[in-house]
Short mmCIF file of C-alpha atoms and ligand atoms in Angstrom, two decimals:
data_model
loop_
_atom_site.label_atom_id
_atom_site.label_comp_id
_atom_site.label_asym_id
_atom_site.label_seq_id
_atom_site.Cartn_x
_atom_site.Cartn_y
_atom_site.Cartn_z
CA MET A 83 154.85 201.30 187.96
CA PRO A 84 153.75 204.65 189.37
CA LEU A 85 151.75 207.03 187.22
CA ARG A 86 153.79 209.83 185.68
CA ILE A 87 151.80 212.81 184.49
CA TYR A 88 152.42 216.24 182.98
CA ASN A 89 151.82 218.94 185.57
CA THR A 90 151.09 222.41 184.18
CA LEU A 91 152.34 223.94 187.43
CA THR A 92 155.84 222.42 187.30
CA ARG A 93 155.93 222.28 183.48
CA ARG A 94 157.26 218.72 183.50
CA VAL A 95 156.15 215.12 183.82
CA ASP A 96 155.95 214.40 187.57
CA GLU A 97 155.59 211.13 189.37
CA PHE A 98 152.14 211.07 190.92
CA LYS A 99 151.83 210.59 194.67
CA PRO A 100 148.69 211.52 196.60
CA LEU A 101 148.96 213.70 199.70
CA VAL A 102 147.17 211.22 201.94
CA ASP A 103 147.75 207.44 201.81
CA ASP A 104 145.80 205.76 199.06
CA GLU A 105 143.06 208.32 198.44
CA VAL A 106 143.25 210.72 195.51
CA ARG A 107 141.32 213.96 195.81
CA ILE A 108 140.39 215.49 192.47
CA TYR A 109 138.54 218.64 191.51
CA THR A 110 137.11 218.95 188.03
CA CYS A 111 135.75 222.17 186.56
CA GLY A 112 132.33 221.09 185.35
CA PRO A 113 130.04 222.59 182.73
CA THR A 114 128.26 225.92 182.78
CA VAL A 115 124.72 224.65 182.47
CA TYR A 116 123.15 227.11 180.03
CA ASP A 117 123.06 224.81 176.97
CA TYR A 118 124.09 221.32 175.83
CA ALA A 119 127.78 220.67 176.25
CA HIS A 120 129.71 220.25 172.97
CA ILE A 121 132.15 217.52 171.98
CA GLY A 122 135.12 219.74 172.85
CA ASN A 123 133.83 219.80 176.44
CA TYR A 124 133.42 216.04 176.32
CA ARG A 125 136.98 215.58 175.16
CA THR A 126 138.02 217.00 178.54
CA PHE A 127 135.42 215.02 180.50
CA VAL A 128 136.45 211.76 178.79
CA PHE A 129 140.11 212.52 179.62
CA GLN A 130 139.10 213.03 183.26
CA ASP A 131 137.21 209.74 183.22
CA ILE A 132 140.23 207.88 181.82
CA LEU A 133 142.34 209.52 184.54
CA ARG A 134 140.06 208.46 187.39
CA ARG A 135 139.65 204.95 185.99
CA GLN A 136 143.42 204.58 185.68
CA LEU A 137 143.94 205.80 189.26
CA LYS A 138 141.36 203.24 190.42
CA TYR A 139 143.11 200.60 188.33
CA LEU A 140 146.29 201.44 190.24
CA GLY A 141 144.43 200.78 193.50
CA TYR A 142 143.63 204.30 194.69
CA LYS A 143 140.35 205.37 196.20
CA ILE A 144 138.92 208.41 194.46
CA ARG A 145 137.19 211.45 195.87
CA GLN A 146 136.27 213.60 192.90
CA VAL A 147 134.30 216.80 193.07
CA MET A 148 132.72 218.33 189.98
CA ASN A 149 131.01 221.71 190.06
CA LEU A 150 128.06 222.80 187.99
CA THR A 151 128.23 226.51 187.22
CA ASP A 152 124.56 227.44 187.44
CA VAL A 153 124.93 231.21 187.74
CA ASP A 154 126.79 233.38 185.22
CA ASP A 155 125.97 235.86 182.44
CA ASN A 156 124.78 233.09 180.06
CA THR A 157 122.54 231.20 182.49
CA ILE A 158 121.00 234.48 183.68
CA ARG A 159 120.45 235.80 180.14
CA ASN A 160 118.89 232.54 178.90
CA SER A 161 116.65 232.01 181.93
CA ILE A 162 115.28 235.55 181.58
CA ALA A 163 114.68 234.97 177.86
CA ALA A 164 112.89 231.68 178.65
CA GLY A 165 110.81 233.38 181.35
CA VAL A 166 111.70 230.83 184.02
CA SER A 167 113.71 230.97 187.24
CA LEU A 168 117.45 230.43 187.10
CA ARG A 169 117.01 227.20 189.06
CA GLU A 170 114.36 225.84 186.73
CA TYR A 171 116.36 226.79 183.65
CA THR A 172 119.64 225.24 184.81
CA GLU A 173 117.90 222.13 186.19
CA LYS A 174 117.10 221.02 182.65
CA TYR A 175 120.69 221.32 181.41
CA ILE A 176 122.06 219.60 184.50
CA ARG A 177 119.80 216.65 183.76
CA GLU A 178 120.81 216.63 180.10
CA PHE A 179 124.48 216.77 181.08
CA GLU A 180 124.00 213.77 183.35
CA VAL A 181 122.36 211.86 180.50
CA ASP A 182 125.27 212.71 178.18
CA CYS A 183 127.75 211.49 180.81
CA GLU A 184 125.87 208.23 181.15
CA LEU A 185 125.78 207.75 177.38
CA LEU A 186 129.55 208.24 177.28
CA SER A 187 130.08 205.82 180.21
CA LEU A 188 131.65 208.56 182.32
CA GLU A 189 131.80 207.47 185.95
CA LYS A 190 129.90 209.77 188.29
CA PRO A 191 132.11 211.97 190.46
CA GLU A 192 131.66 211.17 194.15
CA ILE A 193 130.39 214.71 194.67
CA SER A 194 128.58 216.92 192.13
CA VAL A 195 127.73 220.38 193.41
CA ARG A 196 125.93 223.47 192.21
CA ALA A 197 127.42 226.90 192.65
CA THR A 198 124.15 228.43 193.86
CA ASP A 199 124.01 225.94 196.75
CA HIS A 200 127.28 227.38 198.08
CA ILE A 201 126.74 231.14 198.02
CA ALA A 202 127.09 231.47 201.82
CA ASP A 203 130.51 229.74 201.66
CA MET A 204 131.57 232.08 198.86
CA VAL A 205 130.52 235.14 200.86
CA LYS A 206 132.62 233.83 203.78
CA LEU A 207 135.73 233.34 201.66
CA ILE A 208 135.38 236.77 200.06
CA GLN A 209 135.09 238.26 203.56
CA VAL A 210 138.35 236.50 204.55
CA LEU A 211 140.08 238.01 201.50
CA LEU A 212 138.70 241.47 202.38
CA ASP A 213 139.84 241.11 206.00
CA LYS A 214 143.35 240.04 204.93
CA GLY A 215 143.69 242.95 202.51
CA TYR A 216 143.66 240.80 199.34
CA ALA A 217 140.36 242.29 198.16
CA TYR A 218 138.60 245.65 197.98
CA THR A 219 135.13 246.91 197.19
CA THR A 220 134.14 249.40 194.51
CA ASP A 221 130.53 250.40 193.85
CA GLY A 222 129.15 247.28 195.50
CA SER A 223 131.45 244.84 193.67
CA VAL A 224 134.44 243.12 195.26
CA TYR A 225 137.75 242.64 193.43
CA PHE A 226 140.86 240.57 194.12
CA ARG A 227 143.98 242.73 194.38
CA VAL A 228 146.47 240.84 192.18
CA ALA A 229 149.41 243.01 193.26
CA ALA A 230 148.94 241.73 196.84
CA PHE A 231 149.58 238.09 195.85
CA LYS A 232 153.24 237.72 194.95
CA ASP A 233 152.96 234.30 193.27
CA TYR A 234 150.40 235.47 190.73
CA GLY A 235 151.19 234.01 187.29
CA LYS A 236 152.98 230.87 188.48
CA LEU A 237 150.58 228.44 186.78
CA ALA A 238 150.27 230.17 183.42
CA ASN A 239 153.94 231.19 183.61
CA LEU A 240 153.01 234.76 182.88
CA ASP A 241 155.18 237.79 182.85
CA LEU A 242 152.76 240.40 184.07
CA SER A 243 155.29 243.20 184.41
CA GLY A 244 154.04 244.70 181.15
CA ILE A 245 150.62 245.30 182.63
CA LEU A 246 151.16 248.08 185.11
CA PRO A 247 148.91 248.67 188.06
CA GLY A 248 146.54 251.47 187.15
CA ALA A 249 146.76 250.72 183.41
CA ARG A 250 142.96 250.46 183.43
CA VAL A 251 142.56 248.59 180.18
CA ASP A 252 138.85 247.97 180.67
CA THR A 253 137.59 250.75 182.85
CA ASP A 254 134.30 250.79 180.98
CA LYS A 255 133.45 247.44 182.43
CA TYR A 256 134.66 247.52 186.01
CA ASP A 257 136.02 250.16 188.28
CA LYS A 258 139.15 248.22 189.12
CA THR A 259 142.31 249.82 190.50
CA ASP A 260 144.54 247.44 188.52
CA ALA A 261 143.81 246.00 185.08
CA ARG A 262 144.83 242.55 186.32
CA ASP A 263 142.37 242.57 189.22
CA PHE A 264 139.42 240.25 188.84
CA VAL A 265 135.94 240.23 190.27
CA LEU A 266 134.98 238.14 193.31
CA TRP A 267 131.47 239.50 193.77
CA LYS A 268 129.39 241.38 191.19
CA ALA A 269 127.03 244.05 192.49
CA ALA A 270 123.37 243.26 191.80
CA LYS A 271 121.91 244.57 188.56
CA PRO A 272 118.22 245.35 188.08
CA GLY A 273 116.22 242.33 186.94
CA GLU A 274 119.00 239.82 187.72
CA PRO A 275 119.09 237.27 190.55
CA PHE A 276 121.13 238.34 193.57
CA TRP A 277 122.06 237.21 197.07
CA GLU A 278 122.59 239.29 200.20
CA ALA A 279 126.10 239.78 201.57
CA PRO A 280 127.76 242.06 204.16
CA PHE A 281 129.46 243.88 201.27
CA GLY A 282 126.18 244.39 199.41
CA PRO A 283 123.70 242.35 197.33
CA GLY A 284 125.08 240.63 194.25
CA ARG A 285 126.33 237.34 192.84
CA PRO A 286 129.64 235.49 192.89
CA GLY A 287 132.28 235.69 190.16
CA TRP A 288 133.07 232.43 188.38
CA HIS A 289 136.57 231.90 189.81
CA ILE A 290 135.55 232.10 193.49
CA GLU A 291 132.97 229.36 192.93
CA CYS A 292 135.63 226.77 192.17
CA SER A 293 137.95 227.81 195.04
CA VAL A 294 135.10 227.49 197.50
CA MET A 295 133.59 224.22 196.28
CA SER A 296 136.94 222.47 195.90
CA MET A 297 138.24 223.41 199.34
CA LYS A 298 134.93 222.71 201.07
CA TYR A 299 134.93 219.07 200.01
CA LEU A 300 138.63 218.34 199.52
CA GLY A 301 140.37 220.56 202.09
CA PRO A 302 142.72 223.56 201.56
CA SER A 303 145.34 221.37 199.84
CA PHE A 304 144.50 218.49 197.53
CA ASP A 305 145.96 216.36 194.77
CA ILE A 306 144.60 217.07 191.30
CA HIS A 307 142.75 219.92 189.64
CA SER A 308 141.87 219.46 186.00
CA GLY A 309 140.08 221.07 183.11
CA GLY A 310 140.50 222.16 179.52
CA VAL A 311 143.65 224.06 178.57
CA ASP A 312 141.62 227.24 178.03
CA LEU A 313 141.00 227.33 181.79
CA VAL A 314 144.69 227.73 182.72
CA PHE A 315 144.42 231.49 182.46
CA PRO A 316 142.74 233.31 183.97
CA HIS A 317 140.40 230.81 185.69
CA HIS A 318 142.87 228.47 187.35
CA GLU A 319 145.48 231.16 187.95
CA ASN A 320 142.81 233.15 189.79
CA GLU A 321 141.68 230.11 191.77
CA ILE A 322 145.24 229.67 193.05
CA ALA A 323 145.49 233.33 194.02
CA GLN A 324 142.18 233.37 195.91
CA SER A 325 142.71 230.04 197.66
CA GLU A 326 146.33 230.45 198.68
CA ALA A 327 145.81 234.07 199.75
CA ALA A 328 142.95 232.96 202.01
CA THR A 329 144.53 229.84 203.54
CA GLY A 330 148.27 230.50 203.30
CA LYS A 331 148.66 226.87 202.13
CA PRO A 332 149.54 225.36 198.74
CA PHE A 333 146.22 224.83 196.94
CA VAL A 334 146.74 222.01 194.40
CA ARG A 335 149.73 219.77 193.66
CA TYR A 336 149.00 218.53 190.14
CA TRP A 337 147.29 220.70 187.53
CA LEU A 338 146.21 218.67 184.49
CA HIS A 339 144.88 220.23 181.31
CA ALA A 340 143.41 218.59 178.22
CA ASP A 341 144.25 220.19 174.90
CA HIS A 342 141.68 221.47 172.39
CA LEU A 343 139.41 219.54 170.09
CA ILE A 344 139.36 220.81 166.52
CA VAL A 345 137.09 219.68 163.69
CA ASN A 346 138.65 218.80 160.32
CA GLY A 347 141.65 220.89 161.29
CA GLU A 348 139.57 223.96 162.10
CA LYS A 349 138.43 225.55 165.32
CA MET A 350 134.93 224.35 166.16
CA SER A 351 132.42 227.19 166.02
CA LYS A 352 128.75 227.69 165.38
CA SER A 353 129.47 230.19 162.60
CA LEU A 354 131.60 227.66 160.68
CA GLY A 355 128.79 225.08 160.92
CA ASN A 356 131.17 222.52 162.45
CA TYR A 357 129.85 222.73 166.00
CA TYR A 358 128.56 219.48 167.47
CA THR A 359 126.89 218.47 170.67
CA LEU A 360 126.76 214.81 171.64
CA ARG A 361 123.09 214.83 170.58
CA ASP A 362 124.00 216.06 167.11
CA LEU A 363 126.25 213.03 166.59
CA ILE A 364 123.67 210.59 167.96
CA ALA A 365 121.08 212.10 165.62
CA LYS A 366 123.45 211.30 162.75
CA GLY A 367 123.39 207.66 163.86
CA TYR A 368 126.77 207.48 165.62
CA ARG A 369 127.11 205.40 168.73
CA PRO A 370 128.07 206.86 172.09
CA SER A 371 130.72 204.13 172.57
CA ALA A 372 132.42 205.15 169.30
CA ILE A 373 132.37 208.80 170.35
CA ARG A 374 133.89 207.87 173.71
CA TYR A 375 136.55 205.79 171.98
CA LEU A 376 137.46 208.57 169.57
CA LEU A 377 137.65 211.20 172.33
CA ALA A 378 139.84 208.88 174.41
CA SER A 379 142.14 207.85 171.58
CA VAL A 380 144.43 210.89 171.50
CA PRO A 381 146.75 211.53 174.48
CA PHE A 382 145.33 214.41 176.50
CA ARG A 383 148.10 216.92 175.85
CA LYS A 384 147.76 216.71 172.06
CA PRO A 385 145.07 218.49 170.06
CA LEU A 386 142.34 216.09 168.94
CA ASN A 387 141.24 216.47 165.33
CA PHE A 388 137.65 215.28 165.17
CA THR A 389 136.48 213.94 161.79
CA PHE A 390 133.56 211.74 160.79
CA GLU A 391 136.04 209.41 159.15
CA GLY A 392 137.76 209.08 162.54
CA LEU A 393 134.43 208.38 164.20
CA HIS A 394 133.66 205.72 161.63
CA GLN A 395 137.04 204.11 162.25
CA ALA A 396 136.44 204.24 166.01
CA GLN A 397 133.24 202.27 165.50
CA GLN A 398 135.11 199.68 163.43
CA SER A 399 137.90 199.44 166.01
CA ILE A 400 135.38 198.66 168.73
CA GLU A 401 133.82 196.03 166.46
CA ARG A 402 137.21 194.39 166.01
CA LEU A 403 137.69 194.18 169.76
CA ARG A 404 134.19 192.82 170.32
CA ASN A 405 134.53 190.30 167.51
CA PHE A 406 137.77 189.07 169.00
CA ARG A 407 136.17 188.68 172.39
CA TYR A 408 133.27 186.86 170.77
CA ARG A 409 135.68 184.38 169.21
CA LEU A 410 137.44 183.94 172.55
CA THR A 411 134.19 183.06 174.30
CA LYS A 412 132.24 181.18 171.61
CA GLU A 413 134.60 179.43 169.23
CA SER A 414 135.86 175.96 170.03
CA PHE A 415 139.61 175.32 170.08
CA PRO A 416 141.66 172.14 170.50
CA ALA A 417 142.35 171.10 174.09
CA GLY A 418 145.62 172.05 175.75
CA GLU A 419 147.53 175.29 175.97
CA ASN A 420 150.13 177.32 174.15
CA PRO A 421 152.41 178.89 176.80
CA GLU A 422 154.09 181.17 174.26
CA LEU A 423 150.69 182.65 173.34
CA GLN A 424 149.76 183.17 176.99
CA ALA A 425 153.07 184.92 177.62
CA ARG A 426 152.26 187.26 174.74
CA ALA A 427 148.87 188.07 176.27
CA LEU A 428 150.56 188.96 179.54
CA ARG A 429 153.12 191.13 177.72
CA GLY A 430 150.21 192.89 175.99
CA ARG A 431 148.67 193.69 179.33
CA GLN A 432 151.95 195.02 180.64
CA ALA A 433 152.38 197.16 177.53
CA PHE A 434 148.94 198.70 177.96
CA GLU A 435 149.54 199.41 181.65
CA ALA A 436 152.96 200.95 180.95
CA ALA A 437 151.44 203.18 178.26
CA LEU A 438 148.83 204.62 180.62
CA ASP A 439 151.39 205.10 183.40
CA ASP A 440 153.41 207.11 180.90
CA ASN A 441 151.39 210.35 181.04
CA LEU A 442 148.15 208.54 180.10
CA ASN A 443 149.35 207.62 176.63
CA THR A 444 146.00 206.31 175.42
CA ALA A 445 147.16 205.94 171.81
CA GLU A 446 149.85 203.45 172.90
CA ALA A 447 147.41 201.68 175.22
CA LEU A 448 145.01 201.16 172.31
CA ALA A 449 147.86 199.98 170.08
CA ALA A 450 148.81 197.37 172.71
CA ALA A 451 145.28 195.95 172.62
CA PHE A 452 145.15 195.80 168.82
CA GLU A 453 148.53 194.16 168.62
CA LEU A 454 147.19 191.41 170.83
CA VAL A 455 143.96 191.10 168.85
CA ARG A 456 146.02 190.68 165.68
CA GLU A 457 148.25 188.02 167.26
CA GLY A 458 145.27 186.21 168.78
CA ASN A 459 143.30 186.16 165.52
CA THR A 460 146.35 184.94 163.58
CA ALA A 461 146.95 182.14 166.08
CA MET A 462 143.28 181.11 165.85
CA ASP A 463 143.31 181.14 162.04
CA HIS A 464 146.49 179.04 161.97
CA GLY A 465 145.16 176.49 164.45
CA GLU A 466 147.73 177.47 167.09
CA PHE A 467 145.21 178.69 169.63
CA ARG A 468 144.31 176.23 172.42
CA ASP A 469 141.30 175.98 174.67
CA ALA A 470 143.22 176.97 177.82
CA ASP A 471 144.60 180.12 176.15
CA ARG A 472 141.28 181.94 176.33
CA GLY A 473 141.75 183.07 179.92
CA ALA A 474 144.95 185.02 179.38
CA PHE A 475 143.45 186.96 176.45
CA LEU A 476 140.10 187.58 178.13
CA ASP A 477 141.99 188.76 181.20
CA MET A 478 143.92 191.29 179.11
CA LEU A 479 140.72 192.58 177.51
CA GLU A 480 138.93 192.80 180.85
CA HIS A 481 141.77 194.84 182.39
CA TRP A 482 142.01 197.07 179.33
CA ASP A 483 138.28 197.73 179.42
CA ARG A 484 138.32 198.83 183.05
CA VAL A 485 139.87 202.03 181.68
CA PHE A 486 138.42 202.28 178.14
CA ALA A 487 134.93 200.95 178.89
CA VAL A 488 133.73 200.19 175.35
CA LEU A 489 133.62 196.38 175.15
CA GLU A 490 130.09 195.90 176.46
CA ASP A 491 127.54 196.90 173.86
CA THR A 492 125.34 199.09 176.03
CA ASP A 493 124.61 201.80 173.45
CA HIS A 494 121.20 200.61 172.43
CA ALA A 495 120.00 200.00 175.99
CA LYS A 496 121.11 203.48 177.06
CA LEU A 497 119.63 205.21 174.02
CA LEU A 498 116.40 203.38 174.70
CA GLU A 499 116.38 204.27 178.38
CA HIS A 500 116.77 207.96 177.64
CA GLY A 501 114.24 208.06 174.85
CA PHE A 502 116.63 208.44 171.91
CA VAL A 503 115.24 205.27 170.38
CA LYS A 504 111.90 203.61 170.77
CA THR A 505 111.20 199.99 170.10
CA VAL A 506 108.51 198.41 167.98
CA THR A 507 106.98 194.96 168.36
CA ALA A 508 107.86 191.96 166.19
CA ALA A 509 104.46 192.15 164.50
CA ALA A 510 105.13 195.68 163.32
CA SER A 511 108.71 195.00 162.29
CA ASP A 512 108.04 194.46 158.59
CA SER A 513 106.31 197.78 158.23
CA VAL A 514 109.15 199.47 160.10
CA ALA A 515 111.67 197.97 157.72
CA ASP A 516 109.56 199.08 154.78
CA ALA A 517 109.20 202.57 156.11
CA ARG A 518 112.92 203.04 156.42
CA PRO A 519 114.80 201.80 153.38
CA ASP A 520 118.07 203.19 154.70
CA GLY A 521 117.66 201.20 157.92
CA GLY A 522 119.76 201.83 160.98
CA LEU A 523 119.02 204.51 163.47
CA ALA A 524 116.81 206.42 161.09
CA GLN A 525 115.51 209.67 162.37
CA VAL A 526 111.75 209.86 162.45
CA GLY A 527 111.32 213.16 164.14
CA THR A 528 113.47 216.01 165.32
CA GLY A 529 112.91 219.11 167.30
CA ALA A 530 115.53 220.79 169.37
CA SER A 531 118.76 218.84 169.49
CA SER A 532 117.45 217.24 172.69
CA THR A 533 114.84 215.15 170.88
CA VAL A 534 116.25 212.45 168.71
CA ALA A 535 113.48 210.00 168.05
CA VAL A 536 114.48 206.85 166.23
CA GLU A 537 112.83 203.49 165.96
CA SER A 538 114.37 200.10 166.33
CA LEU A 539 113.44 196.49 166.99
CA THR A 540 113.63 195.07 170.48
CA GLY A 541 116.28 192.45 171.15
CA GLU A 542 113.48 189.96 171.68
CA ALA A 543 111.94 190.69 168.28
CA ILE A 544 115.33 190.30 166.61
CA GLU A 545 115.96 186.97 168.37
CA GLN A 546 112.58 185.76 167.13
CA ARG A 547 113.38 186.66 163.50
CA VAL A 548 116.82 185.06 163.79
CA GLY A 549 115.14 181.89 165.08
CA GLU A 550 112.72 181.91 162.12
CA ARG A 551 115.62 182.33 159.74
CA ASP A 552 117.55 179.44 161.31
CA ALA A 553 114.49 177.24 160.91
CA ALA A 554 114.12 178.31 157.27
CA ARG A 555 117.76 177.47 156.58
CA ARG A 556 117.44 174.07 158.25
CA ARG A 557 114.58 173.14 155.93
CA GLY A 558 116.49 174.53 152.94
CA ASP A 559 114.18 177.52 152.34
CA TYR A 560 116.94 179.94 151.43
CA SER A 561 114.72 182.53 149.78
CA ARG A 562 112.82 182.87 153.08
CA SER A 563 116.03 183.06 155.08
CA ASP A 564 117.47 185.71 152.73
CA GLN A 565 114.21 187.65 152.99
CA ILE A 566 114.48 187.74 156.80
CA ARG A 567 118.11 188.77 156.61
CA ASP A 568 117.25 191.65 154.24
CA ASP A 569 114.33 192.77 156.39
CA LEU A 570 116.55 192.87 159.45
CA LEU A 571 119.23 194.76 157.56
CA LYS A 572 116.68 197.39 156.60
CA ALA A 573 115.79 197.67 160.27
CA GLY A 574 119.46 198.27 161.08
CA VAL A 575 120.36 194.75 162.23
CA ILE A 576 123.31 192.88 160.75
CA LEU A 577 123.51 189.08 160.83
CA GLU A 578 126.74 187.14 160.87
CA ASP A 579 126.88 183.40 160.43
CA THR A 580 129.81 182.16 162.49
CA LYS A 581 131.06 178.72 163.47
CA ALA A 582 129.40 179.31 166.81
CA GLY A 583 125.97 180.11 165.30
CA THR A 584 124.21 183.24 164.03
CA ARG A 585 125.25 186.43 165.71
CA TRP A 586 123.31 189.65 165.29
CA LYS A 587 124.32 193.21 165.98
CA ARG A 588 122.93 196.63 165.43
CA LYS A 589 124.39 198.79 162.71
ZN1 ZN B 723 136.55 225.95 187.74
#
């Protein structure tokens, strides 16, 4: 079935069809790299990841461009305060953003670009707008003349008649001839970075960055432009005006916007103390896969209410899926097959695919998987599951995970790779367990939210202890085996004795 998706531009659910054959060209407004991105930002980035994975699932090739806004008031202010160059300052947050994306299993866009690497292209486009009469200069800055672009307001569905040209609502800030006009090029200010241009030294406005970088890599007309709902106006409206005024061609066919994330029913803000970066949640011991799951679980056009209870449930939901897959691969079942059960697995897969095709209804797609897990577990418990039924269920889970990407337990490896956890040797494991009675991903040192140092056992060390415990149980030394189990629990490792042997997992 083709993908149907809500398009902000047409204000309805449209059937998706790319402009050119089987390739989908997508532009994503990326982060402004002046600080760590917060979980509201990641709600949008996870939505965009689900979108691109679903398009790939449907057989399309993807060409996605994401920009990194590395010049704006915030990046300039913070780099000056830190006493480093803009480049050096933003470099750090670009790297941290890339780490966050990896932790959340977000696929890399084919092209990631920095605004400051495209200043010459921006100057060119601004010159085109000046030459065509869509822009004018005042005191070294360049503004877009909204009155000259008749379609202005079509994305945000605005009635701008109330704002009259010359109303000058913010004349203190800019010398604009029309309150609606927006800046394309800001005249250089003392002490701030600037670039040379025929219309005077300065730096680009935010909106022109995205018009330039999207069209450079995707052409004047492309398929999808997406971002958070707060970008609809003025950012995306202004992008349309600049791009279409310059090229005379339709800019983007499908505009997709993710709704807000709220925390416990309230707007997330630093002053309310409910503001979280990804690092904040990891420091509290939550797993990146659970955060990804939670952020993906609400359909993109609905507000997402983030709660720690929800995050806890997300972690449990992932466990249920992994446990079911573990049973499918490790448990032994009677020979033969149960065609009715296999038909149900296929129906489950179809239900999940239909849910995602229906405006990326992730909630329904998750429900389809859990329905199947429930049916599969029941059949196993009642002795109805047969050896040859595994394939159909594993196939469903494998397809489902191409989009949701949470079944493989890669959290610990990724946290280790990026220095969020450090491992200790088997010899030191007892003292580690003693040092941390609460176990788990205990925090042993914090600095800025970038440094989350936690200790944990290596997989090898855990395997060794599990082996010792098995040996103790075989010789009937249950106090020793209980001791090892308790030690591991203190170190954040849970043991499960299953029909297929002892399975361990991290808390
Ligand atoms: Zn943008």
